[in-house]
Amino acid sequence: MNSFDRRNWLKKSGLLLSGFTLANGLLAREASFTDDIWEESPDGQLIRIGQNENPYGPGPMAIKAMMDAMVNSNRYPGELATQLRERIAKAYNLTKEHVLLGAGSSELLGNTAALAAEKKGSNAVSGDPTFRLWFGAAELFGLSIKKVPLTADKVHDLDAMLKAMDAQTSMVYVVNPHNPTGTIVADSEMQAFAEKVTAKCLLLLDEAYTEYAGTTSLAPMVATNKNLVVAKTFSKIHGMAGARVGFVLAHPDTIKKLAAYQPWANAGPSAVSLAGALAAMDDLAFMQETRQKNEAVRSYVTKEMNQLGLKVIPSFTSFIYYDSTAFKADLAQVMTQANIMGVRTYENGTGWRRTSIGTMEEMQQFIKVLKANM
């Protein structure tokens, strides 16, 4: 193998897999939520607005492509994987050597953390709260995490993150637009921050929600920058969370290092998922419709919650972050009893909660339950 011998590969890949298995135990809150959300309500009317899933997808082009691809599922989809890598690369004026596919972007976040942990005694700097699914695995690899609080407006404090870096920092993690708060860092600020960080270590930039916010991807920077890894996914705007297709964009030298953590590079997504992802990239009408519906429903929910005294952070994503302190009952319990799964906590001991944006009908029911219990 290119970057290390087979024995090391077996050791590291085994650790990677066990890391994600143990991560659920380390993150008990997420684990219990995930277990609960799959349970059907007695009348089958469960409203799922907790995992930032696109309630309108997949799009029609993706559905047709996936259905057509099923008949070829007896064959390994190497050609399809190459086609998708080429299609993604074209969108960012890169080459397929700049693209690595995974079974969702979470796998690739873990791979990047594993790469950063190769330097013994190293640490990663991250905003707090943030998308933390990879934390448990990273710590298992030996990568300690320095958590930097967000600003009062729930935005990444970039200056504080730069100050938190030290000689042992091997990676900085940023989600922009941010999860769970829905805030954004301006394009110019993000680029300046990226240049400063990557002069010293890896920057793992999670861009899962850029298509909702209209922010500019920093992906073109990877053409010459070996310390930038941009993670993206088909789970959000494309409505393919269950299909499990994600990717990272990085310099070819960095891609080779990340690919070494996959038992079979680019082979995570299935033939059906790859076909759907290829078609989804061309379904601009579905993307635009999803964005417009999301904005309309988000605006409605934000207005209604503000009127109820529940402060909502302005969101640029498919979810909202709000202070539920004015709601005196147990909000998650009340919603669960109403067959609504969608209240998540990222700041223990506070009233701050996150809820995804569902369809207008789903969110009207959410607001109805809120009003009935205020």
Coordinates of C-alpha atoms in Angstrom, one line a residue:
M1 CA 0.0 0.0 0.0
N2 CA 1.1 3.5 -0.7
S3 CA 1.3 5.2 2.7
F4 CA 2.0 2.4 5.1
D5 CA 2.3 -1.3 5.2
R6 CA -0.5 -3.8 5.5
R7 CA 0.0 -4.4 9.2
N8 CA -0.4 -0.7 10.0
W9 CA -3.3 -0.5 7.7
L10 CA -5.1 -3.3 9.4
K11 CA -4.4 -1.7 12.8
K12 CA -5.5 1.7 11.7
S13 CA -8.6 0.7 9.8
G14 CA -9.6 -1.6 12.6
L15 CA -9.3 1.3 15.0
L16 CA -11.3 3.5 12.7
L17 CA -14.2 1.1 12.5
S18 CA -14.1 0.4 16.3
G19 CA -13.9 4.1 16.9
F20 CA -17.3 4.7 15.2
T21 CA -18.8 1.8 17.0
L22 CA -17.7 3.1 20.4
A23 CA -18.6 6.7 19.4
N24 CA -22.2 6.0 20.0
G25 CA -21.4 5.0 23.6
L26 CA -19.3 8.1 24.1
L27 CA -22.1 10.3 22.7
A28 CA -25.0 8.8 24.7
R29 CA -27.3 11.7 23.9
E30 CA -27.1 11.2 20.2
A31 CA -27.2 7.4 20.5
S32 CA -30.5 7.4 22.5
F33 CA -32.0 9.9 20.1
T34 CA -31.1 7.9 17.1
D35 CA -32.5 4.7 18.6
D36 CA -35.8 6.5 19.5
I37 CA -36.4 8.2 16.2
W38 CA -36.9 5.0 14.2
E39 CA -39.7 3.8 16.3
E40 CA -43.1 4.2 14.7
S41 CA -45.9 5.9 16.6
P42 CA -49.1 3.9 17.2
D43 CA -51.0 5.6 14.5
G44 CA -48.1 5.7 12.0
Q45 CA -48.1 9.5 12.0
L46 CA -44.6 10.1 13.4
I47 CA -43.2 13.6 12.4
R48 CA -39.4 13.3 12.1
I49 CA -37.8 16.8 12.3
G50 CA -34.7 16.0 14.3
Q51 CA -31.9 14.9 11.9
N52 CA -31.9 17.7 9.3
E53 CA -33.3 15.4 6.6
N54 CA -34.8 16.9 3.5
P55 CA -38.6 16.2 3.7
Y56 CA -39.0 16.6 0.0
G57 CA -36.3 14.3 -1.4
P58 CA -34.9 12.5 -3.2
G59 CA -35.7 14.5 -6.3
P60 CA -37.4 12.9 -9.3
M61 CA -34.3 12.6 -11.4
A62 CA -32.4 10.9 -8.6
I63 CA -35.3 8.5 -7.9
K64 CA -35.5 7.4 -11.6
A65 CA -31.8 7.0 -11.8
M66 CA -31.7 4.8 -8.6
M67 CA -34.6 2.7 -9.8
D68 CA -32.9 2.1 -13.2
A69 CA -29.6 1.3 -11.5
M70 CA -31.0 -1.5 -9.3
V71 CA -30.8 -4.0 -12.2
N72 CA -27.0 -3.5 -12.3
S73 CA -26.5 -4.0 -8.5
N74 CA -24.9 -7.4 -9.2
R75 CA -21.8 -5.5 -10.5
Y76 CA -19.3 -3.5 -8.6
P77 CA -19.9 0.2 -9.4
G78 CA -16.3 1.3 -10.1
E79 CA -17.2 3.1 -13.3
L80 CA -20.1 4.9 -11.7
A81 CA -17.8 6.0 -8.8
T82 CA -15.3 7.4 -11.3
Q83 CA -18.1 9.2 -13.2
L84 CA -19.4 10.8 -10.0
R85 CA -15.9 11.9 -9.0
E86 CA -15.4 13.5 -12.4
R87 CA -18.8 15.2 -12.2
I88 CA -18.1 16.6 -8.7
A89 CA -14.6 17.7 -9.8
K90 CA -16.1 19.6 -12.8
A91 CA -18.4 21.5 -10.5
Y92 CA -15.4 22.9 -8.6
N93 CA -13.0 23.2 -11.5
L94 CA -10.9 20.4 -10.1
T95 CA -10.0 16.9 -11.2
K96 CA -11.2 13.5 -10.0
E97 CA -7.9 13.1 -8.1
H98 CA -9.2 15.9 -5.8
V99 CA -12.3 13.9 -4.8
L100 CA -12.8 11.0 -2.4
L101 CA -16.2 9.4 -1.9
G102 CA -17.6 7.9 1.3
A103 CA -20.7 6.3 2.7
G104 CA -21.9 9.7 3.9
S105 CA -19.6 12.5 4.9
S106 CA -19.4 11.3 8.5
E107 CA -17.1 8.5 7.4
L108 CA -14.8 11.0 5.8
L109 CA -14.8 13.3 8.8
G110 CA -13.5 10.3 10.8
N111 CA -10.9 9.6 8.2
T112 CA -9.6 13.1 8.4
A113 CA -9.5 13.0 12.2
A114 CA -7.5 9.8 11.9
L115 CA -5.0 11.4 9.6
A116 CA -4.7 14.4 12.0
A117 CA -4.1 11.9 14.9
E118 CA -1.0 10.4 13.2
K119 CA 1.0 13.1 15.0
K120 CA 1.2 11.7 18.6
G121 CA -0.1 13.9 21.3
S122 CA -1.9 16.2 18.9
N123 CA -5.1 18.1 19.3
A124 CA -7.9 19.5 17.2
V125 CA -9.6 22.8 17.7
S126 CA -13.3 23.0 17.2
G127 CA -16.2 25.4 17.9
D128 CA -18.6 24.4 20.7
P129 CA -21.4 23.4 20.3
T130 CA -20.9 21.8 16.9
F131 CA -21.6 18.7 14.9
R132 CA -19.8 16.2 17.1
L133 CA -20.4 12.7 15.7
W134 CA -16.7 12.3 15.0
F135 CA -15.5 13.4 18.4
G136 CA -15.6 10.0 20.1
A137 CA -13.6 8.4 17.3
A138 CA -11.1 11.2 17.2
E139 CA -10.4 10.9 20.9
L140 CA -10.1 7.1 20.6
F141 CA -7.3 7.7 18.0
G142 CA -5.6 9.9 20.6
L143 CA -6.6 13.3 19.2
S144 CA -7.7 15.5 22.1
I145 CA -10.3 18.2 21.3
K146 CA -10.0 21.9 22.4
K147 CA -13.5 23.3 22.4
V148 CA -13.9 27.0 21.7
P149 CA -17.3 28.5 22.7
L150 CA -19.3 30.2 20.0
T151 CA -20.0 33.9 20.3
A152 CA -23.1 35.2 22.0
D153 CA -24.8 35.2 18.6
K154 CA -23.9 31.5 18.2
V155 CA -21.3 32.1 15.4
H156 CA -17.8 30.6 15.3
D157 CA -15.4 32.8 17.2
L158 CA -12.6 32.6 14.6
D159 CA -10.1 34.8 16.6
A160 CA -10.5 32.7 19.7
M161 CA -10.0 29.5 17.6
L162 CA -6.8 30.9 16.2
K163 CA -5.6 31.7 19.7
A164 CA -6.5 28.2 20.9
M165 CA -4.1 26.7 18.4
D166 CA -0.7 25.6 19.7
A167 CA 2.3 23.6 18.5
Q168 CA 0.4 20.4 19.0
T169 CA -2.7 21.4 17.0
S170 CA -2.9 19.2 13.9
M171 CA -6.4 20.0 12.8
V172 CA -9.1 22.7 13.1
Y173 CA -12.7 21.9 12.4
V174 CA -15.3 24.3 11.2
V175 CA -18.9 23.7 10.0
N176 CA -20.0 26.6 7.8
P177 CA -23.0 27.1 7.7
H178 CA -22.9 26.0 11.3
N179 CA -24.6 23.0 12.7
P180 CA -26.4 23.1 15.2
T181 CA -26.9 26.9 15.2
G182 CA -27.6 27.7 11.6
T183 CA -25.3 30.7 11.5
I184 CA -22.7 31.5 8.9
V185 CA -19.2 33.1 8.6
A186 CA -18.9 35.5 5.7
D187 CA -17.1 34.2 2.7
S188 CA -14.2 36.7 3.0
E189 CA -13.7 35.9 6.7
M190 CA -13.8 32.2 6.1
Q191 CA -11.2 32.4 3.4
A192 CA -8.8 34.6 5.5
F193 CA -9.3 32.2 8.4
A194 CA -8.6 29.2 6.1
E195 CA -5.3 30.7 4.9
K196 CA -4.1 31.3 8.4
V197 CA -5.0 27.9 9.7
T198 CA -3.7 25.9 6.8
A199 CA -0.3 27.6 7.0
K200 CA 0.1 25.6 10.2
C201 CA -2.2 22.5 10.1
L202 CA -5.2 20.8 8.5
L203 CA -8.4 22.6 8.3
L204 CA -11.5 20.3 8.0
L205 CA -14.2 22.5 6.6
D206 CA -17.7 20.9 6.8
E207 CA -19.9 22.4 4.1
A208 CA -23.0 20.2 4.4
Y209 CA -25.4 23.2 4.2
T210 CA -23.8 25.6 1.7
E211 CA -26.5 25.0 -0.9
Y212 CA -29.2 26.2 1.5
A213 CA -27.3 29.4 2.5
G214 CA -25.8 30.3 -0.9
T215 CA -22.4 30.7 0.6
T216 CA -19.3 30.1 -1.6
S217 CA -17.4 26.9 -1.2
L218 CA -13.7 27.1 -0.5
A219 CA -13.2 23.9 -2.5
P220 CA -11.2 25.6 -5.3
M221 CA -8.5 26.4 -2.8
V222 CA -7.6 22.7 -2.6
A223 CA -6.0 22.9 -6.0
T224 CA -2.8 24.3 -4.4
N225 CA -3.5 23.9 -0.6
K226 CA -2.5 20.5 0.9
N227 CA -3.9 21.4 4.3
L228 CA -7.5 22.1 3.4
V229 CA -10.1 19.3 3.4
V230 CA -13.7 20.3 2.4
A231 CA -16.4 17.8 3.3
K232 CA -19.8 17.8 1.5
T233 CA -22.8 15.5 1.3
F234 CA -25.8 14.4 -0.8
S235 CA -27.8 14.0 2.5
K236 CA -29.2 17.5 2.7
I237 CA -30.3 19.6 -0.2
H238 CA -30.3 16.6 -2.5
G239 CA -32.5 14.6 -0.1
M240 CA -30.4 11.4 0.0
A241 CA -29.6 10.9 3.6
G242 CA -30.6 7.3 3.5
A243 CA -28.6 6.7 0.3
R244 CA -25.3 7.5 2.2
V245 CA -23.2 9.4 -0.3
G246 CA -20.6 12.0 0.8
F247 CA -17.3 13.3 -0.4
V248 CA -14.3 15.4 0.4
L249 CA -12.4 17.7 -1.8
A250 CA -8.7 18.0 -1.1
H251 CA -5.3 18.2 -2.8
P252 CA -4.4 14.9 -4.6
D253 CA -1.6 14.3 -2.1
T254 CA -4.0 14.6 0.8
I255 CA -6.6 12.5 -0.9
K256 CA -4.1 9.7 -1.2
K257 CA -3.5 9.8 2.6
L258 CA -7.2 9.9 3.4
A259 CA -8.0 7.1 0.9
A260 CA -5.5 4.9 2.8
Y261 CA -8.0 4.8 5.6
Q262 CA -10.6 3.2 3.4
P263 CA -10.4 -0.6 2.9
W264 CA -11.4 0.1 -0.7
A265 CA -11.0 3.7 -1.9
N266 CA -14.2 5.3 -3.1
A267 CA -16.2 2.0 -2.7
G268 CA -18.5 3.0 0.1
P269 CA -21.6 4.1 -1.8
S270 CA -23.6 1.5 -3.6
A271 CA -24.3 1.4 -7.4
V272 CA -27.8 2.6 -6.7
S273 CA -26.6 5.5 -4.5
L274 CA -24.0 6.6 -7.0
A275 CA -26.5 6.7 -9.8
G276 CA -28.8 8.8 -7.7
A277 CA -26.1 11.2 -6.8
L278 CA -25.0 11.7 -10.4
A279 CA -28.6 12.5 -11.4
A280 CA -29.1 14.7 -8.3
M281 CA -26.3 17.1 -9.4
D282 CA -28.2 17.9 -12.6
D283 CA -31.6 18.3 -11.0
L284 CA -31.4 22.0 -10.4
A285 CA -35.2 22.4 -10.4
F286 CA -35.5 20.1 -7.4
M287 CA -32.7 21.9 -5.5
Q288 CA -34.3 25.3 -6.2
E289 CA -37.8 24.1 -5.1
T290 CA -36.3 22.6 -1.9
R291 CA -34.5 25.8 -1.1
Q292 CA -37.6 27.9 -1.6
K293 CA -39.9 25.7 0.4
N294 CA -37.3 25.5 3.2
E295 CA -37.0 29.3 3.3
A296 CA -40.8 29.8 3.4
V297 CA -41.4 27.2 6.2
R298 CA -38.4 28.4 8.2
S299 CA -39.6 32.0 8.0
Y300 CA -43.1 30.9 9.2
V301 CA -41.7 28.9 12.1
T302 CA -39.3 31.6 13.2
K303 CA -42.0 34.2 13.2
E304 CA -44.4 32.0 15.2
M305 CA -41.8 31.0 17.8
N306 CA -40.5 34.6 18.3
Q307 CA -44.1 35.6 19.0
L308 CA -44.3 32.9 21.6
G309 CA -41.2 34.3 23.3
L310 CA -38.9 31.6 22.1
K311 CA -35.9 33.4 20.7
V312 CA -34.7 32.0 17.4
I313 CA -31.2 32.5 16.1
P314 CA -31.4 33.6 12.4
S315 CA -30.8 30.5 10.4
F316 CA -29.3 30.0 6.9
T317 CA -29.9 26.2 6.9
S318 CA -32.6 23.6 7.1
F319 CA -33.0 23.8 10.9
I320 CA -33.4 26.3 13.6
Y321 CA -31.7 26.9 17.0
Y322 CA -33.8 28.5 19.6
D323 CA -34.0 29.3 23.4
S324 CA -36.9 27.3 24.8
T325 CA -36.6 28.7 28.3
A326 CA -40.0 30.3 28.1
F327 CA -41.5 26.9 27.5
K328 CA -41.9 25.7 31.1
A329 CA -42.6 22.0 30.4
D330 CA -40.2 19.4 29.1
L331 CA -40.3 20.4 25.4
A332 CA -38.8 17.1 24.1
Q333 CA -41.3 15.0 26.2
V334 CA -44.3 17.1 25.1
M335 CA -43.3 16.7 21.4
T336 CA -42.7 13.0 21.8
Q337 CA -46.2 12.6 23.3
A338 CA -47.5 14.4 20.2
N339 CA -45.6 12.0 17.9
I340 CA -43.1 14.6 17.0
M341 CA -39.4 13.7 17.2
G342 CA -37.4 16.8 16.7
V343 CA -36.0 18.5 19.8
R344 CA -32.3 18.0 20.3
T345 CA -30.0 19.5 23.0
Y346 CA -26.4 20.5 22.3
E347 CA -25.8 22.8 25.3
N348 CA -26.6 20.9 28.5
G349 CA -28.1 22.9 31.3
T350 CA -29.5 25.5 29.0
G351 CA -32.8 26.1 27.1
W352 CA -31.1 26.0 23.7
R353 CA -32.6 23.4 21.3
R354 CA -32.3 22.5 17.6
T355 CA -35.2 21.4 15.4
S356 CA -35.2 20.6 11.7
I357 CA -37.4 22.3 9.2
G358 CA -40.0 19.8 7.9
T359 CA -42.9 20.4 5.5
M360 CA -45.3 23.3 6.1
E361 CA -47.9 20.8 7.4
E362 CA -45.4 19.2 9.8
M363 CA -44.2 22.5 11.2
Q364 CA -47.7 23.8 11.6
Q365 CA -48.4 20.8 13.8
F366 CA -45.1 21.6 15.7
I367 CA -46.3 25.1 16.3
K368 CA -49.8 23.9 17.3
V369 CA -48.3 21.7 20.0
L370 CA -46.1 24.6 21.2
K371 CA -49.1 26.9 21.5
A372 CA -51.2 24.4 23.3
N373 CA -48.6 23.9 26.0
M374 CA -47.3 27.4 26.6

